[in-house]
Amino acid sequence: MELILCVFIPAIILLIILLVAKSVINEKQLKDFKDQLHEIRTENQNRLISVDTFGSSYTELAKELQQYVEDEKRLIKKAEEDRQSVNMMVAGISHDFRTPLTSATGYLEMAEESGELSEKNSEYINTALRKMRYLKELSDEFFTLSLIENTDRDEIHSLSFKKYLENVTLDQHEWIEGRGLQFSADITDDKCEIRAAEVDILRLLENLYSNTRKYAKSIIHVELKRQEKIVFRISNDTDIIKCEEIENIFKPFQRASSGEVQGSGLGLYVAKRIVMKYGGDIRASMEGDRFIIEVEM
C-alpha cells in the first residue's frame, strides 16, 4: 500500500504541474492574441497574427482571427470608398445646382427692380426670391460639407487664426454698422497659429458670424486668446433663441423655433464638423439673454 502511494502521489503532483503549466501557456497565448488584435485595431492594420504555442486549436484560432481582420479591412476600405463617392456626388450635384440658382436669382432681382410689376406680382417675385436664396444657401452648405473631409493634405499648413479672424471681422463691418449694433472685441496679440486648410477656417468664421447676424439684437462681442489651445468666443444678445434649444443647436437643419429667422439650418452643423475635423471642441450656452459659442482648437 505504501509502495502504491509512493508511486501515485508523485504522479498526481506531476499531473498538477502539467495542468498548471498548460493553463499558464493558454493564458499567455490568449493575452498575446488580445494584444495583437489591439495593435492591429489601433496602430498597425497590416501586421499578421502570430502563434507562440504550436497547437492545432491555437493555429486554427489564429487563422480565423486573421481572416476576420482581413474581412474588416476590406469593409473599412469599401466604406471609405463609398463615403468619398457619395461626397463627390453631393459636391457635383451642389455645384450643378449653384449655377442655375444664381442665374435665376439674378433674373428675379432684375424683375423686382424693374418697377414694372403690379403689387401682387411684386409680392410673388419677393417670395420666389426668398425661396431661391434659401436653396442657394442650402446648396452652398451641402457643397462645403462634401469638401470638409476630402481636403487635400497639401492644403493644410500653418496659418494665423488671428489674421483670418481680423479679416473676416472686417468683412462684417457694413451690416453691423447698418443695423446699429454695438461691436466689441478682445483679441490677443498672439498669432494663434494652427495647422489647417484656409478654406476651413474661413468657412468656420463666416458661418459663426452668419449665425450671429441672424440672431443678434443689439450687441456682438468676440474674444480670442491662446491657452493650451486657441479659444475663440463669439456672443450676442438675443430674444429669439431659447435655452431649451441650445442642446440641439449644432444638429443639421435646426433653426430657432420662433420661425423669425431664415436659413438652411446647416451653418452651425458645418462649423461643428470643421472644428471636429481638427480635433477641437465647440460649445453653445446662454447667460441671461446672451447667446455664446465657444471654440477650442
PDB file of C-alpha atoms in Angstrom:
ATOM      1  CA  MET A   1       0.000   0.000   0.000  1.00  0.00           C
ATOM      2  CA  GLU A   2       2.792   2.360   0.938  1.00  0.00           C
ATOM      3  CA  LEU A   3       4.573   1.493  -2.310  1.00  0.00           C
ATOM      4  CA  ILE A   4       1.458   2.373  -4.315  1.00  0.00           C
ATOM      5  CA  LEU A   5       1.126   5.702  -2.538  1.00  0.00           C
ATOM      6  CA  CYS A   6       4.797   6.494  -3.144  1.00  0.00           C
ATOM      7  CA  VAL A   7       4.255   5.993  -6.866  1.00  0.00           C
ATOM      8  CA  PHE A   8       0.776   7.583  -7.056  1.00  0.00           C
ATOM      9  CA  ILE A   9       1.468  10.843  -5.203  1.00  0.00           C
ATOM     10  CA  PRO A  10       4.402  11.964  -7.428  1.00  0.00           C
ATOM     11  CA  ALA A  11       2.246  11.148 -10.485  1.00  0.00           C
ATOM     12  CA  ILE A  12      -0.550  13.395  -9.176  1.00  0.00           C
ATOM     13  CA  ILE A  13       1.954  16.155  -8.444  1.00  0.00           C
ATOM     14  CA  LEU A  14       3.393  15.815 -11.970  1.00  0.00           C
ATOM     15  CA  LEU A  15      -0.122  15.933 -13.452  1.00  0.00           C
ATOM     16  CA  ILE A  16      -0.951  19.065 -11.454  1.00  0.00           C
ATOM     17  CA  ILE A  17       2.283  20.695 -12.607  1.00  0.00           C
ATOM     18  CA  LEU A  18       1.473  19.849 -16.235  1.00  0.00           C
ATOM     19  CA  LEU A  19      -2.078  21.226 -15.898  1.00  0.00           C
ATOM     20  CA  VAL A  20      -0.822  24.438 -14.290  1.00  0.00           C
ATOM     21  CA  ALA A  21       1.840  24.821 -16.973  1.00  0.00           C
ATOM     22  CA  LYS A  22      -0.766  24.288 -19.710  1.00  0.00           C
ATOM     23  CA  SER A  23      -3.071  26.804 -18.063  1.00  0.00           C
ATOM     24  CA  VAL A  24      -0.255  29.371 -17.902  1.00  0.00           C
ATOM     25  CA  ILE A  25       0.584  28.754 -21.559  1.00  0.00           C
ATOM     26  CA  ASN A  26      -3.088  29.079 -22.529  1.00  0.00           C
ATOM     27  CA  GLU A  27      -3.400  32.325 -20.587  1.00  0.00           C
ATOM     28  CA  LYS A  28      -0.225  33.703 -22.171  1.00  0.00           C
ATOM     29  CA  GLN A  29      -1.353  32.826 -25.689  1.00  0.00           C
ATOM     30  CA  LEU A  30      -4.818  34.339 -25.175  1.00  0.00           C
ATOM     31  CA  LYS A  31      -3.265  37.519 -23.788  1.00  0.00           C
ATOM     32  CA  ASP A  32      -0.914  37.600 -26.761  1.00  0.00           C
ATOM     33  CA  PHE A  33      -3.878  37.283 -29.147  1.00  0.00           C
ATOM     34  CA  LYS A  34      -5.616  40.145 -27.321  1.00  0.00           C
ATOM     35  CA  ASP A  35      -2.500  42.365 -27.530  1.00  0.00           C
ATOM     36  CA  GLN A  36      -2.030  41.636 -31.228  1.00  0.00           C
ATOM     37  CA  LEU A  37      -5.664  42.441 -32.037  1.00  0.00           C
ATOM     38  CA  HIS A  38      -5.404  45.686 -30.065  1.00  0.00           C
ATOM     39  CA  GLU A  39      -2.271  46.690 -32.008  1.00  0.00           C
ATOM     40  CA  ILE A  40      -3.903  45.847 -35.338  1.00  0.00           C
ATOM     41  CA  ARG A  41      -7.002  47.872 -34.410  1.00  0.00           C
ATOM     42  CA  THR A  42      -5.177  50.952 -33.090  1.00  0.00           C
ATOM     43  CA  GLU A  43      -1.744  51.093 -34.722  1.00  0.00           C
ATOM     44  CA  ASN A  44      -0.794  48.633 -37.436  1.00  0.00           C
ATOM     45  CA  GLN A  45      -3.550  47.138 -39.536  1.00  0.00           C
ATOM     46  CA  ASN A  46      -1.049  45.401 -41.833  1.00  0.00           C
ATOM     47  CA  ARG A  47       0.632  43.087 -39.336  1.00  0.00           C
ATOM     48  CA  LEU A  48      -0.143  39.361 -39.234  1.00  0.00           C
ATOM     49  CA  ILE A  49      -1.329  37.448 -36.174  1.00  0.00           C
ATOM     50  CA  SER A  50       1.396  35.131 -34.863  1.00  0.00           C
ATOM     51  CA  VAL A  51       1.176  31.985 -32.695  1.00  0.00           C
ATOM     52  CA  ASP A  52       3.718  31.111 -29.993  1.00  0.00           C
ATOM     53  CA  THR A  53       2.026  27.876 -28.904  1.00  0.00           C
ATOM     54  CA  PHE A  54       2.061  25.272 -31.639  1.00  0.00           C
ATOM     55  CA  GLY A  55      -1.229  23.548 -31.065  1.00  0.00           C
ATOM     56  CA  SER A  56      -3.803  22.878 -33.765  1.00  0.00           C
ATOM     57  CA  SER A  57      -6.545  24.713 -31.858  1.00  0.00           C
ATOM     58  CA  TYR A  58      -4.459  27.876 -31.470  1.00  0.00           C
ATOM     59  CA  THR A  59      -3.279  27.716 -35.056  1.00  0.00           C
ATOM     60  CA  GLU A  60      -6.864  27.444 -36.294  1.00  0.00           C
ATOM     61  CA  LEU A  61      -7.942  30.257 -33.988  1.00  0.00           C
ATOM     62  CA  ALA A  62      -5.124  32.456 -35.316  1.00  0.00           C
ATOM     63  CA  LYS A  63      -6.246  31.730 -38.897  1.00  0.00           C
ATOM     64  CA  GLU A  64      -9.839  32.661 -38.083  1.00  0.00           C
ATOM     65  CA  LEU A  65      -8.765  35.872 -36.349  1.00  0.00           C
ATOM     66  CA  GLN A  66      -6.553  36.802 -39.290  1.00  0.00           C
ATOM     67  CA  GLN A  67      -9.413  36.174 -41.716  1.00  0.00           C
ATOM     68  CA  TYR A  68     -11.676  38.344 -39.566  1.00  0.00           C
ATOM     69  CA  VAL A  69      -9.072  41.134 -39.613  1.00  0.00           C
ATOM     70  CA  GLU A  70      -8.727  40.898 -43.399  1.00  0.00           C
ATOM     71  CA  ASP A  71     -12.517  40.986 -43.865  1.00  0.00           C
ATOM     72  CA  GLU A  72     -12.737  44.016 -41.555  1.00  0.00           C
ATOM     73  CA  LYS A  73     -10.025  45.842 -43.507  1.00  0.00           C
ATOM     74  CA  ARG A  74     -11.886  45.215 -46.770  1.00  0.00           C
ATOM     75  CA  LEU A  75     -15.131  46.516 -45.258  1.00  0.00           C
ATOM     76  CA  ILE A  76     -13.404  49.638 -43.923  1.00  0.00           C
ATOM     77  CA  LYS A  77     -11.785  50.298 -47.300  1.00  0.00           C
ATOM     78  CA  LYS A  78     -15.095  49.782 -49.108  1.00  0.00           C
ATOM     79  CA  ALA A  79     -16.913  52.075 -46.646  1.00  0.00           C
ATOM     80  CA  GLU A  80     -14.289  54.795 -47.159  1.00  0.00           C
ATOM     81  CA  GLU A  81     -14.552  54.482 -50.945  1.00  0.00           C
ATOM     82  CA  ASP A  82     -18.356  54.676 -50.713  1.00  0.00           C
ATOM     83  CA  ARG A  83     -18.156  57.723 -48.432  1.00  0.00           C
ATOM     84  CA  GLN A  84     -15.832  59.532 -50.820  1.00  0.00           C
ATOM     85  CA  SER A  85     -18.041  58.593 -53.755  1.00  0.00           C
ATOM     86  CA  VAL A  86     -21.139  59.979 -52.014  1.00  0.00           C
ATOM     87  CA  ASN A  87     -19.268  63.158 -51.043  1.00  0.00           C
ATOM     88  CA  MET A  88     -18.108  63.716 -54.598  1.00  0.00           C
ATOM     89  CA  MET A  89     -21.621  63.047 -55.920  1.00  0.00           C
ATOM     90  CA  VAL A  90     -23.091  65.567 -53.455  1.00  0.00           C
ATOM     91  CA  ALA A  91     -20.376  68.067 -54.393  1.00  0.00           C
ATOM     92  CA  GLY A  92     -21.181  67.608 -58.086  1.00  0.00           C
ATOM     93  CA  ILE A  93     -24.930  67.940 -57.579  1.00  0.00           C
ATOM     94  CA  SER A  94     -24.482  71.000 -55.347  1.00  0.00           C
ATOM     95  CA  HIS A  95     -22.169  72.599 -57.898  1.00  0.00           C
ATOM     96  CA  ASP A  96     -24.631  71.938 -60.713  1.00  0.00           C
ATOM     97  CA  PHE A  97     -27.425  73.499 -58.644  1.00  0.00           C
ATOM     98  CA  ARG A  98     -25.470  76.642 -57.793  1.00  0.00           C
ATOM     99  CA  THR A  99     -25.067  77.979 -61.334  1.00  0.00           C
ATOM    100  CA  PRO A 100     -28.750  77.938 -62.408  1.00  0.00           C
ATOM    101  CA  LEU A 101     -29.831  79.088 -58.934  1.00  0.00           C
ATOM    102  CA  THR A 102     -27.512  82.090 -59.139  1.00  0.00           C
ATOM    103  CA  SER A 103     -28.741  82.886 -62.658  1.00  0.00           C
ATOM    104  CA  ALA A 104     -32.423  82.519 -61.755  1.00  0.00           C
ATOM    105  CA  THR A 105     -31.965  84.662 -58.655  1.00  0.00           C
ATOM    106  CA  GLY A 106     -30.346  87.356 -60.788  1.00  0.00           C
ATOM    107  CA  TYR A 107     -33.273  87.434 -63.224  1.00  0.00           C
ATOM    108  CA  LEU A 108     -35.792  87.609 -60.373  1.00  0.00           C
ATOM    109  CA  GLU A 109     -33.885  90.507 -58.804  1.00  0.00           C
ATOM    110  CA  MET A 110     -33.901  92.387 -62.121  1.00  0.00           C
ATOM    111  CA  ALA A 111     -37.642  91.815 -62.445  1.00  0.00           C
ATOM    112  CA  GLU A 112     -38.181  93.057 -58.891  1.00  0.00           C
ATOM    113  CA  GLU A 113     -36.116  96.191 -59.504  1.00  0.00           C
ATOM    114  CA  SER A 114     -37.716  96.986 -62.868  1.00  0.00           C
ATOM    115  CA  GLY A 115     -40.653  98.814 -61.290  1.00  0.00           C
ATOM    116  CA  GLU A 116     -42.969  97.352 -63.914  1.00  0.00           C
ATOM    117  CA  LEU A 117     -44.708  94.813 -61.684  1.00  0.00           C
ATOM    118  CA  SER A 118     -48.086  95.046 -60.086  1.00  0.00           C
ATOM    119  CA  GLU A 119     -48.235  94.937 -56.305  1.00  0.00           C
ATOM    120  CA  LYS A 120     -49.394  91.316 -56.376  1.00  0.00           C
ATOM    121  CA  ASN A 121     -46.732  90.220 -58.881  1.00  0.00           C
ATOM    122  CA  SER A 122     -44.096  92.038 -56.848  1.00  0.00           C
ATOM    123  CA  GLU A 123     -45.178  90.042 -53.830  1.00  0.00           C
ATOM    124  CA  TYR A 124     -44.897  86.803 -55.816  1.00  0.00           C
ATOM    125  CA  ILE A 125     -41.414  87.736 -57.034  1.00  0.00           C
ATOM    126  CA  ASN A 126     -40.322  88.606 -53.494  1.00  0.00           C
ATOM    127  CA  THR A 127     -41.486  85.218 -52.217  1.00  0.00           C
ATOM    128  CA  ALA A 128     -39.739  83.410 -55.075  1.00  0.00           C
ATOM    129  CA  LEU A 129     -36.526  85.310 -54.327  1.00  0.00           C
ATOM    130  CA  ARG A 130     -36.592  84.250 -50.679  1.00  0.00           C
ATOM    131  CA  LYS A 131     -37.013  80.627 -51.718  1.00  0.00           C
ATOM    132  CA  MET A 132     -34.244  80.866 -54.304  1.00  0.00           C
ATOM    133  CA  ARG A 133     -31.840  82.406 -51.787  1.00  0.00           C
ATOM    134  CA  TYR A 134     -32.683  79.640 -49.329  1.00  0.00           C
ATOM    135  CA  LEU A 135     -31.943  76.989 -51.961  1.00  0.00           C
ATOM    136  CA  LYS A 136     -28.678  78.754 -52.849  1.00  0.00           C
ATOM    137  CA  GLU A 137     -27.598  78.809 -49.201  1.00  0.00           C
ATOM    138  CA  LEU A 138     -28.571  75.154 -48.789  1.00  0.00           C
ATOM    139  CA  SER A 139     -26.629  74.204 -51.916  1.00  0.00           C
ATOM    140  CA  ASP A 140     -23.553  76.113 -50.708  1.00  0.00           C
ATOM    141  CA  GLU A 141     -23.629  74.358 -47.329  1.00  0.00           C
ATOM    142  CA  PHE A 142     -24.002  70.920 -48.912  1.00  0.00           C
ATOM    143  CA  PHE A 143     -21.074  71.713 -51.189  1.00  0.00           C
ATOM    144  CA  THR A 144     -18.979  72.732 -48.178  1.00  0.00           C
ATOM    145  CA  LEU A 145     -19.950  69.572 -46.268  1.00  0.00           C
ATOM    146  CA  SER A 146     -18.862  67.383 -49.157  1.00  0.00           C
ATOM    147  CA  LEU A 147     -15.427  69.017 -49.206  1.00  0.00           C
ATOM    148  CA  ILE A 148     -14.681  69.177 -45.461  1.00  0.00           C
ATOM    149  CA  GLU A 149     -13.447  65.606 -45.090  1.00  0.00           C
ATOM    150  CA  ASN A 150     -11.784  65.468 -48.514  1.00  0.00           C
ATOM    151  CA  THR A 151      -9.312  68.300 -48.022  1.00  0.00           C
ATOM    152  CA  ASP A 152      -6.028  67.618 -49.802  1.00  0.00           C
ATOM    153  CA  ARG A 153      -3.135  67.347 -47.359  1.00  0.00           C
ATOM    154  CA  ASP A 154      -1.228  69.902 -49.436  1.00  0.00           C
ATOM    155  CA  GLU A 155      -3.890  72.456 -48.484  1.00  0.00           C
ATOM    156  CA  ILE A 156      -3.190  72.061 -44.758  1.00  0.00           C
ATOM    157  CA  HIS A 157      -0.442  74.339 -43.458  1.00  0.00           C
ATOM    158  CA  SER A 158       0.383  76.602 -40.531  1.00  0.00           C
ATOM    159  CA  LEU A 159      -1.722  79.774 -40.523  1.00  0.00           C
ATOM    160  CA  SER A 160      -2.646  82.549 -38.107  1.00  0.00           C
ATOM    161  CA  PHE A 161      -6.166  82.139 -36.727  1.00  0.00           C
ATOM    162  CA  LYS A 162      -5.943  85.746 -35.514  1.00  0.00           C
ATOM    163  CA  LYS A 163      -5.211  87.068 -39.017  1.00  0.00           C
ATOM    164  CA  TYR A 164      -8.202  85.265 -40.535  1.00  0.00           C
ATOM    165  CA  LEU A 165     -10.452  86.367 -37.680  1.00  0.00           C
ATOM    166  CA  GLU A 166      -9.470  90.011 -38.206  1.00  0.00           C
ATOM    167  CA  ASN A 167     -10.030  89.774 -41.981  1.00  0.00           C
ATOM    168  CA  VAL A 168     -13.432  88.095 -41.670  1.00  0.00           C
ATOM    169  CA  THR A 169     -14.443  90.561 -38.941  1.00  0.00           C
ATOM    170  CA  LEU A 170     -13.653  93.498 -41.233  1.00  0.00           C
ATOM    171  CA  ASP A 171     -15.948  91.980 -43.858  1.00  0.00           C
ATOM    172  CA  GLN A 172     -18.833  92.179 -41.352  1.00  0.00           C
ATOM    173  CA  HIS A 173     -18.454  95.950 -40.803  1.00  0.00           C
ATOM    174  CA  GLU A 174     -21.120  97.068 -43.269  1.00  0.00           C
ATOM    175  CA  TRP A 175     -24.051  95.057 -41.885  1.00  0.00           C
ATOM    176  CA  ILE A 176     -23.017  95.584 -38.251  1.00  0.00           C
ATOM    177  CA  GLU A 177     -22.908  99.352 -38.746  1.00  0.00           C
ATOM    178  CA  GLY A 178     -26.031  99.309 -40.904  1.00  0.00           C
ATOM    179  CA  ARG A 179     -28.049  97.702 -38.109  1.00  0.00           C
ATOM    180  CA  GLY A 180     -26.571  99.972 -35.460  1.00  0.00           C
ATOM    181  CA  LEU A 181     -25.164  97.078 -33.423  1.00  0.00           C
ATOM    182  CA  GLN A 182     -22.632  97.636 -30.660  1.00  0.00           C
ATOM    183  CA  PHE A 183     -19.495  95.653 -31.518  1.00  0.00           C
ATOM    184  CA  SER A 184     -16.564  94.956 -29.183  1.00  0.00           C
ATOM    185  CA  ALA A 185     -13.525  92.668 -29.394  1.00  0.00           C
ATOM    186  CA  ASP A 186     -10.863  91.332 -27.049  1.00  0.00           C
ATOM    187  CA  ILE A 187      -8.200  89.768 -29.269  1.00  0.00           C
ATOM    188  CA  THR A 188      -4.816  88.522 -28.077  1.00  0.00           C
ATOM    189  CA  ASP A 189      -1.504  89.737 -29.552  1.00  0.00           C
ATOM    190  CA  ASP A 190      -0.557  86.090 -30.126  1.00  0.00           C
ATOM    191  CA  LYS A 191      -0.797  84.967 -33.761  1.00  0.00           C
ATOM    192  CA  CYS A 192      -2.678  81.849 -32.616  1.00  0.00           C
ATOM    193  CA  GLU A 193      -1.082  79.652 -35.252  1.00  0.00           C
ATOM    194  CA  ILE A 194      -2.877  76.463 -36.233  1.00  0.00           C
ATOM    195  CA  ARG A 195      -2.342  73.789 -38.863  1.00  0.00           C
ATOM    196  CA  ALA A 196      -5.438  73.813 -41.031  1.00  0.00           C
ATOM    197  CA  ALA A 197      -6.783  74.473 -44.512  1.00  0.00           C
ATOM    198  CA  GLU A 198      -7.523  78.135 -45.223  1.00  0.00           C
ATOM    199  CA  VAL A 199     -10.935  77.315 -46.699  1.00  0.00           C
ATOM    200  CA  ASP A 200     -11.973  75.526 -43.484  1.00  0.00           C
ATOM    201  CA  ILE A 201     -11.019  78.376 -41.149  1.00  0.00           C
ATOM    202  CA  LEU A 202     -12.709  80.937 -43.386  1.00  0.00           C
ATOM    203  CA  ARG A 203     -15.903  78.880 -43.566  1.00  0.00           C
ATOM    204  CA  LEU A 204     -15.891  78.331 -39.806  1.00  0.00           C
ATOM    205  CA  LEU A 205     -15.621  82.057 -39.037  1.00  0.00           C
ATOM    206  CA  GLU A 206     -18.067  83.078 -41.764  1.00  0.00           C
ATOM    207  CA  ASN A 207     -20.676  80.591 -40.508  1.00  0.00           C
ATOM    208  CA  LEU A 208     -20.312  81.778 -36.909  1.00  0.00           C
ATOM    209  CA  TYR A 209     -20.710  85.409 -37.994  1.00  0.00           C
ATOM    210  CA  SER A 210     -23.646  84.447 -40.225  1.00  0.00           C
ATOM    211  CA  ASN A 211     -25.365  82.879 -37.223  1.00  0.00           C
ATOM    212  CA  THR A 212     -24.692  85.989 -35.151  1.00  0.00           C
ATOM    213  CA  ARG A 213     -26.077  88.171 -37.935  1.00  0.00           C
ATOM    214  CA  LYS A 214     -29.363  86.258 -37.827  1.00  0.00           C
ATOM    215  CA  TYR A 215     -29.869  86.399 -34.063  1.00  0.00           C
ATOM    216  CA  ALA A 216     -28.059  89.480 -32.700  1.00  0.00           C
ATOM    217  CA  LYS A 217     -30.349  92.062 -31.131  1.00  0.00           C
ATOM    218  CA  SER A 218     -28.031  94.945 -30.218  1.00  0.00           C
ATOM    219  CA  ILE A 219     -24.627  93.630 -29.042  1.00  0.00           C
ATOM    220  CA  ILE A 220     -21.854  91.470 -30.560  1.00  0.00           C
ATOM    221  CA  HIS A 221     -18.652  90.582 -28.736  1.00  0.00           C
ATOM    222  CA  VAL A 222     -15.719  88.433 -29.908  1.00  0.00           C
ATOM    223  CA  GLU A 223     -12.766  87.124 -27.913  1.00  0.00           C
ATOM    224  CA  LEU A 224      -9.609  85.306 -28.973  1.00  0.00           C
ATOM    225  CA  LYS A 225      -6.946  84.025 -26.601  1.00  0.00           C
ATOM    226  CA  ARG A 226      -4.211  81.427 -26.508  1.00  0.00           C
ATOM    227  CA  GLN A 227      -4.262  78.951 -23.634  1.00  0.00           C
ATOM    228  CA  GLU A 228      -3.324  75.302 -24.043  1.00  0.00           C
ATOM    229  CA  LYS A 229      -5.400  75.616 -27.206  1.00  0.00           C
ATOM    230  CA  ILE A 230      -6.768  78.508 -29.239  1.00  0.00           C
ATOM    231  CA  VAL A 231     -10.010  79.680 -27.624  1.00  0.00           C
ATOM    232  CA  PHE A 232     -12.439  81.776 -29.680  1.00  0.00           C
ATOM    233  CA  ARG A 233     -15.762  83.073 -28.364  1.00  0.00           C
ATOM    234  CA  ILE A 234     -18.466  84.959 -30.182  1.00  0.00           C
ATOM    235  CA  SER A 235     -21.560  86.168 -28.365  1.00  0.00           C
ATOM    236  CA  ASN A 236     -24.626  88.317 -28.919  1.00  0.00           C
ATOM    237  CA  ASP A 237     -27.780  89.252 -27.079  1.00  0.00           C
ATOM    238  CA  THR A 238     -30.961  87.732 -28.463  1.00  0.00           C
ATOM    239  CA  ASP A 239     -34.647  87.397 -27.736  1.00  0.00           C
ATOM    240  CA  ILE A 240     -35.145  84.636 -30.327  1.00  0.00           C
ATOM    241  CA  ILE A 241     -33.099  81.641 -29.147  1.00  0.00           C
ATOM    242  CA  LYS A 242     -34.498  79.760 -26.160  1.00  0.00           C
ATOM    243  CA  CYS A 243     -32.413  77.933 -23.522  1.00  0.00           C
ATOM    244  CA  GLU A 244     -34.066  74.598 -24.282  1.00  0.00           C
ATOM    245  CA  GLU A 245     -32.935  74.855 -27.918  1.00  0.00           C
ATOM    246  CA  ILE A 246     -29.230  75.001 -27.044  1.00  0.00           C
ATOM    247  CA  GLU A 247     -28.695  71.232 -26.818  1.00  0.00           C
ATOM    248  CA  ASN A 248     -29.824  70.827 -30.445  1.00  0.00           C
ATOM    249  CA  ILE A 249     -28.160  73.932 -31.844  1.00  0.00           C
ATOM    250  CA  PHE A 250     -25.422  72.018 -33.728  1.00  0.00           C
ATOM    251  CA  LYS A 251     -27.736  69.421 -35.252  1.00  0.00           C
ATOM    252  CA  PRO A 252     -28.442  69.707 -39.002  1.00  0.00           C
ATOM    253  CA  PHE A 253     -31.499  71.674 -40.134  1.00  0.00           C
ATOM    254  CA  GLN A 254     -32.039  73.182 -36.670  1.00  0.00           C
ATOM    255  CA  ARG A 255     -33.341  76.761 -36.526  1.00  0.00           C
ATOM    256  CA  ALA A 256     -34.895  78.838 -33.764  1.00  0.00           C
ATOM    257  CA  SER A 257     -38.460  77.677 -33.164  1.00  0.00           C
ATOM    258  CA  SER A 258     -39.772  81.230 -33.401  1.00  0.00           C
ATOM    259  CA  GLY A 259     -39.588  80.990 -37.193  1.00  0.00           C
ATOM    260  CA  GLU A 260     -38.427  84.615 -37.432  1.00  0.00           C
ATOM    261  CA  VAL A 261     -35.053  83.711 -38.929  1.00  0.00           C
ATOM    262  CA  GLN A 262     -34.471  82.323 -42.428  1.00  0.00           C
ATOM    263  CA  GLY A 263     -31.588  79.989 -43.197  1.00  0.00           C
ATOM    264  CA  SER A 264     -30.572  76.479 -44.202  1.00  0.00           C
ATOM    265  CA  GLY A 265     -30.149  75.214 -40.634  1.00  0.00           C
ATOM    266  CA  LEU A 266     -26.751  73.802 -41.617  1.00  0.00           C
ATOM    267  CA  GLY A 267     -24.414  76.675 -40.705  1.00  0.00           C
ATOM    268  CA  LEU A 268     -23.572  75.609 -37.142  1.00  0.00           C
ATOM    269  CA  TYR A 269     -23.579  71.939 -38.123  1.00  0.00           C
ATOM    270  CA  VAL A 270     -20.912  72.686 -40.735  1.00  0.00           C
ATOM    271  CA  ALA A 271     -18.987  74.737 -38.151  1.00  0.00           C
ATOM    272  CA  LYS A 272     -19.012  71.787 -35.753  1.00  0.00           C
ATOM    273  CA  ARG A 273     -17.809  69.377 -38.457  1.00  0.00           C
ATOM    274  CA  ILE A 274     -14.890  71.693 -39.238  1.00  0.00           C
ATOM    275  CA  VAL A 275     -13.900  72.037 -35.567  1.00  0.00           C
ATOM    276  CA  MET A 276     -14.124  68.258 -35.035  1.00  0.00           C
ATOM    277  CA  LYS A 277     -12.022  67.662 -38.140  1.00  0.00           C
ATOM    278  CA  TYR A 278      -9.093  69.334 -36.368  1.00  0.00           C
ATOM    279  CA  GLY A 279      -9.674  67.608 -33.035  1.00  0.00           C
ATOM    280  CA  GLY A 280     -11.280  70.655 -31.431  1.00  0.00           C
ATOM    281  CA  ASP A 281     -14.452  71.295 -29.482  1.00  0.00           C
ATOM    282  CA  ILE A 282     -17.360  73.699 -29.954  1.00  0.00           C
ATOM    283  CA  ARG A 283     -20.000  74.560 -27.344  1.00  0.00           C
ATOM    284  CA  ALA A 284     -23.047  76.800 -27.081  1.00  0.00           C
ATOM    285  CA  SER A 285     -24.579  78.322 -23.951  1.00  0.00           C
ATOM    286  CA  MET A 286     -26.947  81.015 -22.720  1.00  0.00           C
ATOM    287  CA  GLU A 287     -26.107  83.537 -19.992  1.00  0.00           C
ATOM    288  CA  GLY A 288     -29.251  85.571 -19.447  1.00  0.00           C
ATOM    289  CA  ASP A 289     -30.125  86.919 -22.881  1.00  0.00           C
ATOM    290  CA  ARG A 290     -26.548  86.409 -24.127  1.00  0.00           C
ATOM    291  CA  PHE A 291     -26.021  83.571 -26.647  1.00  0.00           C
ATOM    292  CA  ILE A 292     -22.422  82.339 -26.631  1.00  0.00           C
ATOM    293  CA  ILE A 293     -20.497  79.994 -28.914  1.00  0.00           C
ATOM    294  CA  GLU A 294     -17.019  78.922 -27.785  1.00  0.00           C
ATOM    295  CA  VAL A 295     -14.496  77.128 -29.995  1.00  0.00           C
ATOM    296  CA  GLU A 296     -11.317  75.365 -28.856  1.00  0.00           C
ATOM    297  CA  MET A 297      -8.830  74.219 -31.487  1.00  0.00           C
TER     298      MET A 297
END
